[in-house]
mmCIF file of N, CA and C in Angstrom:
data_model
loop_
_atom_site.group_PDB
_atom_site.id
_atom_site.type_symbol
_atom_site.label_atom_id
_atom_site.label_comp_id
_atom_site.label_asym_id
_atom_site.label_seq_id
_atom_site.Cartn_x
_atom_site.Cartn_y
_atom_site.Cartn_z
ATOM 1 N N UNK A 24 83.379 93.790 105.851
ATOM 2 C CA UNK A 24 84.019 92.703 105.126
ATOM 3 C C UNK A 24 85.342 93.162 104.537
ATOM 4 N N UNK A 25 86.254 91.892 104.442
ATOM 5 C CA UNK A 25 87.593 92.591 103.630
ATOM 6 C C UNK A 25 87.622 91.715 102.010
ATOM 7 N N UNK A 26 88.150 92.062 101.294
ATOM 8 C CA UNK A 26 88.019 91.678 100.221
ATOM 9 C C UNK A 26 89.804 91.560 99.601
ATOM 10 N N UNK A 27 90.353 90.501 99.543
ATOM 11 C CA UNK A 27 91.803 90.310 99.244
ATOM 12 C C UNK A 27 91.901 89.543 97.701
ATOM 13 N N UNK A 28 93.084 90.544 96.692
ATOM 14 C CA UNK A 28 92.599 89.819 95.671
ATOM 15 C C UNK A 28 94.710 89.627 94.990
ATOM 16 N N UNK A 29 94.848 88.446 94.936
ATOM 17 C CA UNK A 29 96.328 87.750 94.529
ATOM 18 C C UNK A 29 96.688 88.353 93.394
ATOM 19 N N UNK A 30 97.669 88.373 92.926
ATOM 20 C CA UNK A 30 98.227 88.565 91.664
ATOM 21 C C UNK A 30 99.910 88.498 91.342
ATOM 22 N N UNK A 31 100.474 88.224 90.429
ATOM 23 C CA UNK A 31 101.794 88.427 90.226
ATOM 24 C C UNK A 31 102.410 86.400 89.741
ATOM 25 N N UNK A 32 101.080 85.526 90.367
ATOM 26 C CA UNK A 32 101.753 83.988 90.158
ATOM 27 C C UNK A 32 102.299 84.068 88.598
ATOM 28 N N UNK A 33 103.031 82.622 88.594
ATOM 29 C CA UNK A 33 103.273 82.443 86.973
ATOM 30 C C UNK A 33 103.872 81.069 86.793
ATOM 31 N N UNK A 34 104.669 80.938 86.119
ATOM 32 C CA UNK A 34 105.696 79.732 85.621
ATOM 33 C C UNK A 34 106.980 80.822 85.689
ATOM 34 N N UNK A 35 108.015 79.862 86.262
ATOM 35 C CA UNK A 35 109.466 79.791 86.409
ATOM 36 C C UNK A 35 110.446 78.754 86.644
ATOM 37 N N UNK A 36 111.502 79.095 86.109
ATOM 38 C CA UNK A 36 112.266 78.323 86.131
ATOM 39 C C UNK A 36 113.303 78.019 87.318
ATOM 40 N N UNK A 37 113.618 76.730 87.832
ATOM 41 C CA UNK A 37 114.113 76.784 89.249
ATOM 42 C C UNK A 37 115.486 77.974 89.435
ATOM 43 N N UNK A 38 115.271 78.411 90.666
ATOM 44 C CA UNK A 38 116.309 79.074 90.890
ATOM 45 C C UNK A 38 115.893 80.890 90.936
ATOM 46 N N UNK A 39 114.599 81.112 90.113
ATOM 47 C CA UNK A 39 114.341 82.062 89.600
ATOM 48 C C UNK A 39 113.267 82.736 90.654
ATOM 49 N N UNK A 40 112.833 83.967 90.215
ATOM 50 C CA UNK A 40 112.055 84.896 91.240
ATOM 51 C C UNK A 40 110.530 85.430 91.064
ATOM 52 N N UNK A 41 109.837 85.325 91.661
ATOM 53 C CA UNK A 41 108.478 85.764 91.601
ATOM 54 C C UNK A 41 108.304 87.045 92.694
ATOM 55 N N UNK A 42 107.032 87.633 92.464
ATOM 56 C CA UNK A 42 106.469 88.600 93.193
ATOM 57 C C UNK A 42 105.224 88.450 93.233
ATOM 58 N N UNK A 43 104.742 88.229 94.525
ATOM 59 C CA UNK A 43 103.139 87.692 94.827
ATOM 60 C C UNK A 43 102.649 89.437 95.403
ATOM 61 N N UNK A 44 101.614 89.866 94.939
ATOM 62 C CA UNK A 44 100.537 90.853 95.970
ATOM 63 C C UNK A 44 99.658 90.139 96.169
ATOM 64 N N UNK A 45 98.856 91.239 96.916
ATOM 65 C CA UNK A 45 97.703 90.633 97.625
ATOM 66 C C UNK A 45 97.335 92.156 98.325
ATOM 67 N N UNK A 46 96.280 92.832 96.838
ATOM 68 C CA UNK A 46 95.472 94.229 97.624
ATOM 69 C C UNK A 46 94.233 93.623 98.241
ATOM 70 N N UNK A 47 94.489 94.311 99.340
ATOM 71 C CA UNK A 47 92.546 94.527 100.137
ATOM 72 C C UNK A 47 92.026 95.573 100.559
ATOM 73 N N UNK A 48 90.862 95.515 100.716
ATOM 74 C CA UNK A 48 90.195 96.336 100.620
ATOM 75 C C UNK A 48 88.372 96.111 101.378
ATOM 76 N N UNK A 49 88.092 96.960 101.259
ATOM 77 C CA UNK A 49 86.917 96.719 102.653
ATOM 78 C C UNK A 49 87.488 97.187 103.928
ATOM 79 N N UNK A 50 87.000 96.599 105.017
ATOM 80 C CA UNK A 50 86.980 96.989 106.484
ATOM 81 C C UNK A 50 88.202 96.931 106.494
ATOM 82 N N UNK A 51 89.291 97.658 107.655
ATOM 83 C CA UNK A 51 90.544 97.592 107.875
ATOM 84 C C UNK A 51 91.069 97.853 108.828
ATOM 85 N N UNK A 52 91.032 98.537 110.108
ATOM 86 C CA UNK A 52 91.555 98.539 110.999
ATOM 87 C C UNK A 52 92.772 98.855 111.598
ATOM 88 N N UNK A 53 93.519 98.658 112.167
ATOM 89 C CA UNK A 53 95.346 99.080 112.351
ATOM 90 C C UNK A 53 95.516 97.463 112.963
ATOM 91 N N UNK A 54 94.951 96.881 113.707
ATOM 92 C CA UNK A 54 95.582 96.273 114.789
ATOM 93 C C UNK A 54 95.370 94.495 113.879
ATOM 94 N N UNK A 55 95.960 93.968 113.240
ATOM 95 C CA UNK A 55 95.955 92.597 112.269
ATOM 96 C C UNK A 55 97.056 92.667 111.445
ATOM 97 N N UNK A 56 96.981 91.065 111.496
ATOM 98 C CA UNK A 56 98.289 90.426 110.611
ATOM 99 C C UNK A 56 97.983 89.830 109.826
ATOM 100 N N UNK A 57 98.802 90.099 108.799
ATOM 101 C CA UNK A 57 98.377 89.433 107.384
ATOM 102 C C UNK A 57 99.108 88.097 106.785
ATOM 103 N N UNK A 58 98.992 87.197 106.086
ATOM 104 C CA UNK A 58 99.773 85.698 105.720
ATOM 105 C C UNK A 58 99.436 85.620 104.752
ATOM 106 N N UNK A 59 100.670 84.480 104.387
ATOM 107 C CA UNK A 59 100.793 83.433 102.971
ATOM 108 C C UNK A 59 100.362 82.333 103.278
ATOM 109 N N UNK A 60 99.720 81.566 102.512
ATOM 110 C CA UNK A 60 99.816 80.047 102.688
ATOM 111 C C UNK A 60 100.101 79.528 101.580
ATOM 112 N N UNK A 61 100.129 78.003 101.180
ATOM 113 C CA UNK A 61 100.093 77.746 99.655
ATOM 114 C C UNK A 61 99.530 76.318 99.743
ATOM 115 N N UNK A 62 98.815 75.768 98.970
ATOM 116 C CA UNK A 62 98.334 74.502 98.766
ATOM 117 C C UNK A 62 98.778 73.807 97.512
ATOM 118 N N UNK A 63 99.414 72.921 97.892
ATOM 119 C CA UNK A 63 100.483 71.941 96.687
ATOM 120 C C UNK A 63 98.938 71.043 96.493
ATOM 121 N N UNK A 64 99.270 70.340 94.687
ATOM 122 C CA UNK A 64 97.941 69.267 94.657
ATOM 123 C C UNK A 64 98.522 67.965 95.722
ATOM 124 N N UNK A 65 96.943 67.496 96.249
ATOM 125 C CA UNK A 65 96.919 65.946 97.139
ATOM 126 C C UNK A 65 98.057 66.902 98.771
ATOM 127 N N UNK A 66 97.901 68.083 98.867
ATOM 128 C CA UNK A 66 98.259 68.468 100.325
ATOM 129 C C UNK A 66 97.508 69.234 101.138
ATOM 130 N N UNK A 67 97.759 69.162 102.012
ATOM 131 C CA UNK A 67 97.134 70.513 103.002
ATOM 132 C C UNK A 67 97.814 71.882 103.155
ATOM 133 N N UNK A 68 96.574 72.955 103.336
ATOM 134 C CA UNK A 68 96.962 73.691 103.039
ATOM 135 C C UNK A 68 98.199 74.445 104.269
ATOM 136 N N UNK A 69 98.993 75.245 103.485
ATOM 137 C CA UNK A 69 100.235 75.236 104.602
ATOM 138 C C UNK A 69 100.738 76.899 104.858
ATOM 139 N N UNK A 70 101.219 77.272 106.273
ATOM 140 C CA UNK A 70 101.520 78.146 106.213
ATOM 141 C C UNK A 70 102.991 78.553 105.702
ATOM 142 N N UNK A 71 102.990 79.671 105.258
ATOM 143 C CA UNK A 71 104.711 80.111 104.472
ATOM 144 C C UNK A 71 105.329 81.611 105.392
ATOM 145 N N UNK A 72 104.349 82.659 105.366
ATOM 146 C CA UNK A 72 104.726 83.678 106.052
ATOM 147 C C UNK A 72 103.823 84.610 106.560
ATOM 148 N N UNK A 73 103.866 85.660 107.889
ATOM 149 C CA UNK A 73 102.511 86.613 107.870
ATOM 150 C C UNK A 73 103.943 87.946 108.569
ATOM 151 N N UNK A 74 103.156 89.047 108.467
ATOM 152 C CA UNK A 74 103.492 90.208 108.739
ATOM 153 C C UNK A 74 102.487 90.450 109.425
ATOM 154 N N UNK A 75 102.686 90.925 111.129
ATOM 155 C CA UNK A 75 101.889 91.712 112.023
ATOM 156 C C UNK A 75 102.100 92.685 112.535
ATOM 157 N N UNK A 76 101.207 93.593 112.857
ATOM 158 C CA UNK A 76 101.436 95.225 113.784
ATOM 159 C C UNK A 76 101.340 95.293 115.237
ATOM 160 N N UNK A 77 102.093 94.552 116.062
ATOM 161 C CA UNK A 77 101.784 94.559 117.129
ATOM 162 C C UNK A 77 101.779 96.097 118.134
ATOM 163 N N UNK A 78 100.817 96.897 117.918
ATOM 164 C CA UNK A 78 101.413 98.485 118.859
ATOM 165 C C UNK A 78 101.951 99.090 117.518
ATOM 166 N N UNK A 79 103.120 99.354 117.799
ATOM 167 C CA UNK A 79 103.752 100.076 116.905
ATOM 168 C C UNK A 79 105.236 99.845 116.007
ATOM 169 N N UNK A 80 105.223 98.375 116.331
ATOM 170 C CA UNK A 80 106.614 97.525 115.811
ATOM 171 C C UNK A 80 105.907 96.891 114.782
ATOM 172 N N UNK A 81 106.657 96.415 113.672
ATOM 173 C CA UNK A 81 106.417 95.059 112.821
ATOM 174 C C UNK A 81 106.965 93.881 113.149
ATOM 175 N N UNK A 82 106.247 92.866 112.690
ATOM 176 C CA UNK A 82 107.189 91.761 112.616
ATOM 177 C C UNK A 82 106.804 90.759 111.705
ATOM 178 N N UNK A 83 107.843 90.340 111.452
ATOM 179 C CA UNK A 83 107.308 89.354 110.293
ATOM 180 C C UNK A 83 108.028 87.435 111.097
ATOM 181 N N UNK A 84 107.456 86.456 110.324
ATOM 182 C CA UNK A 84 107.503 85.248 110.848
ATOM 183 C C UNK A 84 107.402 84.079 109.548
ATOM 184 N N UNK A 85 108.873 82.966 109.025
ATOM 185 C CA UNK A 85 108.247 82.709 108.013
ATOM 186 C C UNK A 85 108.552 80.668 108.493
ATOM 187 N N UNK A 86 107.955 80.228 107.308
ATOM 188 C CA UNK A 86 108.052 78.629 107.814
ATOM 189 C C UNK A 86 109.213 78.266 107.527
ATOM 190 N N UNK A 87 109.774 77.319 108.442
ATOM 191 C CA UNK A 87 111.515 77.042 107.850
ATOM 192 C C UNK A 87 111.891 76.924 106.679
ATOM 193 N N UNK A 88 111.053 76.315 105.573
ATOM 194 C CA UNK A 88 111.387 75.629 104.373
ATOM 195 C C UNK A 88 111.672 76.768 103.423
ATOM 196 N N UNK A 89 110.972 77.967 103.303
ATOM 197 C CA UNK A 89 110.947 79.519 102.420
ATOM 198 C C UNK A 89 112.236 80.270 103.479
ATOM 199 N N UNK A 90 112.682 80.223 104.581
ATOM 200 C CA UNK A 90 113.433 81.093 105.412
ATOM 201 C C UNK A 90 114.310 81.495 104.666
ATOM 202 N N UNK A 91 115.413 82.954 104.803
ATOM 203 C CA UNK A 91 116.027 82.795 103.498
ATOM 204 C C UNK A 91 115.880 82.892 102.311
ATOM 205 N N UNK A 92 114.601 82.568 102.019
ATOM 206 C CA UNK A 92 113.967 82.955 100.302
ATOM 207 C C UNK A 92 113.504 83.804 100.342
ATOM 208 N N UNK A 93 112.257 83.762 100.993
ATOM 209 C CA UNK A 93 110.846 84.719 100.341
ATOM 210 C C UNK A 93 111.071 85.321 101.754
ATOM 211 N N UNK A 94 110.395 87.017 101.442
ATOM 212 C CA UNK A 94 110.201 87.769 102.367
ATOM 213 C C UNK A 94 108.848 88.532 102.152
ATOM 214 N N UNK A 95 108.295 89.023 103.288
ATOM 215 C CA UNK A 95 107.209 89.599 103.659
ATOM 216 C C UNK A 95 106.941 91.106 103.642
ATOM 217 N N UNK A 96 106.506 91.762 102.871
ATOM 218 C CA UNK A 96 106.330 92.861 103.203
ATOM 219 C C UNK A 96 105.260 93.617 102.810
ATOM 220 N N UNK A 97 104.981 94.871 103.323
ATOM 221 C CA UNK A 97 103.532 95.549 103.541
ATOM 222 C C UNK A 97 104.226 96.888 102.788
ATOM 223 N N UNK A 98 103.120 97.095 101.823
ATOM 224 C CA UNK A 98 103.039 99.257 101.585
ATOM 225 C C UNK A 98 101.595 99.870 102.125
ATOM 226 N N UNK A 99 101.691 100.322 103.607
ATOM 227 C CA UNK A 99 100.167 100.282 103.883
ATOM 228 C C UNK A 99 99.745 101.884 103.003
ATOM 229 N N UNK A 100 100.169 102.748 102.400
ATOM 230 C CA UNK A 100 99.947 103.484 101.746
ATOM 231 C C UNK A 100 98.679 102.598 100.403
ATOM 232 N N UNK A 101 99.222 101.539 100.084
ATOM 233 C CA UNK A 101 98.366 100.849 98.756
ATOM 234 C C UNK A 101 97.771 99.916 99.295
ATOM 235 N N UNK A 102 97.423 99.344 100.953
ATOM 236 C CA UNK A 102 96.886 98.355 101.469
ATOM 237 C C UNK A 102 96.897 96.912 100.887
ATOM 238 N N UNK A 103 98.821 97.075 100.177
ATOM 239 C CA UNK A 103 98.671 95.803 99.691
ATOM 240 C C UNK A 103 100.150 94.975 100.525
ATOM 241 N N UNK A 104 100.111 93.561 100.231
ATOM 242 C CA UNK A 104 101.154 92.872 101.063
ATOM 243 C C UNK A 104 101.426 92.090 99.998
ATOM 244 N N UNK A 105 102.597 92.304 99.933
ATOM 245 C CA UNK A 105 103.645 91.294 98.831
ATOM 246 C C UNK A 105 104.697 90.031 99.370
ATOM 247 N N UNK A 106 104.637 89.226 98.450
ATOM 248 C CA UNK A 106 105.690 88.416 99.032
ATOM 249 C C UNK A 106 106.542 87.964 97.764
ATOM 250 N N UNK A 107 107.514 88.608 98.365
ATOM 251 C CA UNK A 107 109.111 88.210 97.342
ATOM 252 C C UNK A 107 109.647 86.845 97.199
ATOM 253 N N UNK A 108 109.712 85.860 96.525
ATOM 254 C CA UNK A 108 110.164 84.743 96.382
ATOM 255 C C UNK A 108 111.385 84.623 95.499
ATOM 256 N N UNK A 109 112.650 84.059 96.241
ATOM 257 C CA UNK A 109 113.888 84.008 95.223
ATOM 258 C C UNK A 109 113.804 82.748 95.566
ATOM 259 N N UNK A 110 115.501 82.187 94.928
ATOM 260 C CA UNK A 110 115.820 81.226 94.953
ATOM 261 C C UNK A 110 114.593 79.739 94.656
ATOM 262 N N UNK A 111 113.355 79.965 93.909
ATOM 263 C CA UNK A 111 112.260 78.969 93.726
ATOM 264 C C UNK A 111 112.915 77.482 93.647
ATOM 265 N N UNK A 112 112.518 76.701 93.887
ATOM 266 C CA UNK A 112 112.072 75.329 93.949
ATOM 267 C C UNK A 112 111.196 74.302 93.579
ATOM 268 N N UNK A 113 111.394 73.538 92.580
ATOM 269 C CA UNK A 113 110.546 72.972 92.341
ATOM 270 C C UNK A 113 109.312 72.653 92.951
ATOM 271 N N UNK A 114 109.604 72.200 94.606
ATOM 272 C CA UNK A 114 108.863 72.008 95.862
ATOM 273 C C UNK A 114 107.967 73.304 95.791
ATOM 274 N N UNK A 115 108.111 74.531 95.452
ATOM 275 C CA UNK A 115 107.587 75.087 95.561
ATOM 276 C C UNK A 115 106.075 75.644 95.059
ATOM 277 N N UNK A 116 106.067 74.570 93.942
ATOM 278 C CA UNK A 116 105.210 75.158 93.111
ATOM 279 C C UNK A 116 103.757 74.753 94.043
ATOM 280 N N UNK A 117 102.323 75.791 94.001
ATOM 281 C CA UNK A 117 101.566 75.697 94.949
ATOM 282 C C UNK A 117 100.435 76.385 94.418
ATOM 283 N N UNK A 118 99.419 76.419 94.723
ATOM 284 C CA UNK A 118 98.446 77.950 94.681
ATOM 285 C C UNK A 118 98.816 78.692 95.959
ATOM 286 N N UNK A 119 99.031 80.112 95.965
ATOM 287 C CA UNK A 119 99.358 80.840 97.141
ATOM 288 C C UNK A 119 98.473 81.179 97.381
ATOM 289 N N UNK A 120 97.853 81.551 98.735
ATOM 290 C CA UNK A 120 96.595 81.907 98.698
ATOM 291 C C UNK A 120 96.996 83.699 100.102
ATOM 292 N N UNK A 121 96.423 84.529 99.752
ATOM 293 C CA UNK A 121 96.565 85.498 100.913
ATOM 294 C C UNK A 121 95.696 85.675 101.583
ATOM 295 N N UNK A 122 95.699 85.979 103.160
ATOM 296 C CA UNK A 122 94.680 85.865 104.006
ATOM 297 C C UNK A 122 94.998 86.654 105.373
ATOM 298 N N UNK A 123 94.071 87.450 105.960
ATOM 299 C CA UNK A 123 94.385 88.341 107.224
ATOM 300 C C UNK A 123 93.166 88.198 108.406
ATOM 301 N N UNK A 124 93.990 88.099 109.409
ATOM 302 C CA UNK A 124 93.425 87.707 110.603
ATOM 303 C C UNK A 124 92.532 89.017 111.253
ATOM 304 N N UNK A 125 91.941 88.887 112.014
ATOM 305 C CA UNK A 125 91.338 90.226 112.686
ATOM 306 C C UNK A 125 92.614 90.353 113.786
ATOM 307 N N UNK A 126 93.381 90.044 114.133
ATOM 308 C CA UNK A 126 93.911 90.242 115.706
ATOM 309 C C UNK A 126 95.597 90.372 114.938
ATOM 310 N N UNK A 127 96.426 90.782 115.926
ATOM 311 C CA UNK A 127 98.085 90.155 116.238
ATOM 312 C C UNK A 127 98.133 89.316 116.564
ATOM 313 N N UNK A 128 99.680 88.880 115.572
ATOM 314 C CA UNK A 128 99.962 88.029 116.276
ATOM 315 C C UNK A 128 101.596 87.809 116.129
ATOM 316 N N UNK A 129 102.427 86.700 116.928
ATOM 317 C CA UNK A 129 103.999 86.894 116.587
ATOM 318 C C UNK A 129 104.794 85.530 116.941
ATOM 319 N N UNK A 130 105.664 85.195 116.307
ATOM 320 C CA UNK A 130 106.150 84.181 115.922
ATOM 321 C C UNK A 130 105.388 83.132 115.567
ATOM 322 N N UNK A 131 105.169 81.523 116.139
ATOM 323 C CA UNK A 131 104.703 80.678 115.551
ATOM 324 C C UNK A 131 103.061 80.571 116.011
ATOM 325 N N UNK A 132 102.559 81.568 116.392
ATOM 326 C CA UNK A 132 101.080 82.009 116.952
ATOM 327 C C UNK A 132 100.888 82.871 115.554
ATOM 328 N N UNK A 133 101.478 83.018 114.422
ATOM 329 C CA UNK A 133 100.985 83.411 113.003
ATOM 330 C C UNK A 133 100.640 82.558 112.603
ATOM 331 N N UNK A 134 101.125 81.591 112.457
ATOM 332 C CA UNK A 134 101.112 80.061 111.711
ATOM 333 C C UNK A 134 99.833 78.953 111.799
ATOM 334 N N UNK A 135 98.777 79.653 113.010
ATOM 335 C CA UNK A 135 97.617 78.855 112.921
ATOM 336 C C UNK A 135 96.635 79.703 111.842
ATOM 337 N N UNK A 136 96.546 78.513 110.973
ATOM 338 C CA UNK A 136 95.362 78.831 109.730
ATOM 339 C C UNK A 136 94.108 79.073 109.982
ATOM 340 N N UNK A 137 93.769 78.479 111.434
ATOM 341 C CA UNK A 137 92.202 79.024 111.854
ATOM 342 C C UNK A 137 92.206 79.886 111.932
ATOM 343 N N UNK A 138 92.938 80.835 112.498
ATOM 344 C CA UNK A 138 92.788 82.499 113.067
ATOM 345 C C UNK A 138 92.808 83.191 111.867
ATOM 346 N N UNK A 139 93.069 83.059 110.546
ATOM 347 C CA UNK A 139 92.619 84.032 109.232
ATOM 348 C C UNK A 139 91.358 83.643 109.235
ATOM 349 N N UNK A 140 90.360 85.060 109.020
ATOM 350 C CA UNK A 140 89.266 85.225 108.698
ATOM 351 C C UNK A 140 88.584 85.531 107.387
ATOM 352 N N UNK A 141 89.711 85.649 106.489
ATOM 353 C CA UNK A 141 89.767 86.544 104.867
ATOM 354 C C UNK A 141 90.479 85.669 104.362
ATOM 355 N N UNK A 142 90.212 85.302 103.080
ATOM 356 C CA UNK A 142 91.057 84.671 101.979
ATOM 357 C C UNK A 142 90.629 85.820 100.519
ATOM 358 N N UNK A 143 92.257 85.413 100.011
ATOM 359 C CA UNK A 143 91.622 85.678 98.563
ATOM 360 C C UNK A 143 91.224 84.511 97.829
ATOM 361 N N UNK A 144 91.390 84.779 96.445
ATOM 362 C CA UNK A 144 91.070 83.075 95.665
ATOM 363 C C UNK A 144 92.108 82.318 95.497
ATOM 364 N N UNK A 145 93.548 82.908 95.819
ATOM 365 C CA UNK A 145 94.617 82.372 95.211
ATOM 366 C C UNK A 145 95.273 82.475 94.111
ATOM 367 N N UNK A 146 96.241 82.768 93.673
ATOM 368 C CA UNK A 146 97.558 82.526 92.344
ATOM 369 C C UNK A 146 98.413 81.763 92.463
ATOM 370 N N UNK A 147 98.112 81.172 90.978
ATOM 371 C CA UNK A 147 99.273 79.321 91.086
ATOM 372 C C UNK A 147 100.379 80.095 90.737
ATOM 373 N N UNK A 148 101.506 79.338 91.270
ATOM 374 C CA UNK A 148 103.133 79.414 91.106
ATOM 375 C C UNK A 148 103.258 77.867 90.485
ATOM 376 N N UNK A 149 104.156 77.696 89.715
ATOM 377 C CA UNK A 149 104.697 76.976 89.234
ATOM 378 C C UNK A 149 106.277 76.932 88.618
ATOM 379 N N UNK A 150 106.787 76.175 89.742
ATOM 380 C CA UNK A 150 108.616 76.170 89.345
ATOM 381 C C UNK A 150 108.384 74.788 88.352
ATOM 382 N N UNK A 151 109.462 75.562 87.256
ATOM 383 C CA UNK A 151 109.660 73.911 86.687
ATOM 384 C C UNK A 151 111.464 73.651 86.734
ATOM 385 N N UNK A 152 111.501 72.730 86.842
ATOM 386 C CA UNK A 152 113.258 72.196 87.117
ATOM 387 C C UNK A 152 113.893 72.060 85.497
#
């Protein structure tokens, strides 16, 4: 089993910057990609960004609307994956939730939410304007 646990959400003010983790722990493997999603209230839940190991390259993949903002990145030394958020948006505000697939994957073949097998519980973000 993997066990993924959020931290870093908060309140901010538009324009301003957050830092999401997301340590796990349990089973682990080399060969999987890890994602963001976020669930706004009265929406579905949506993808934002994942980082995968395909072989021996990275790559990362994010949804148009964050492109430019938030970035993806891994310290596999601390088995944790962060995601940097600038420039916030009101639009933005969400529960983020982190979640990792058993397999690779690359470009918009990250973006299907079935293929995560792990969630954490989530950390709310909240931009206020």
């Amino acid at each position: 089993q993997v066990q993924l646990v959020e931290s870093g959400g908060g309140l901010v003010q538009a324009g301003g910057s957050l830092r999401l983790s997301c340590a796990a722990s349990g089973r682990s493997g080399s060969l999987y990609a890890m994602g963001w999603f976020r669930q706004a209230p009265g929406k579905e839940r949506e993808f934002v960004a994942a980082i995968s190991f395909p072989w021996s390259s990275t790559s990362t993949t994010y949804a148009d609307s964050v492109k430019g903002r938030f970035t993806i990145s891994r310290d596999n030394v601390k088995s944790t994956v962060y995601l940097q958020m600038n420039s916030l948006k009101p639009e933005d505000t969400a529960i983020y939730y982190c979640a990792r697939r058993n397999n690779v994957c690359s470009g918009s073949r990250c973006h299907d939410i079935s293929q995560y097998a792990y969630w954490g519980q989530g950390a709310q973000v909240t931009v206020s304007s």
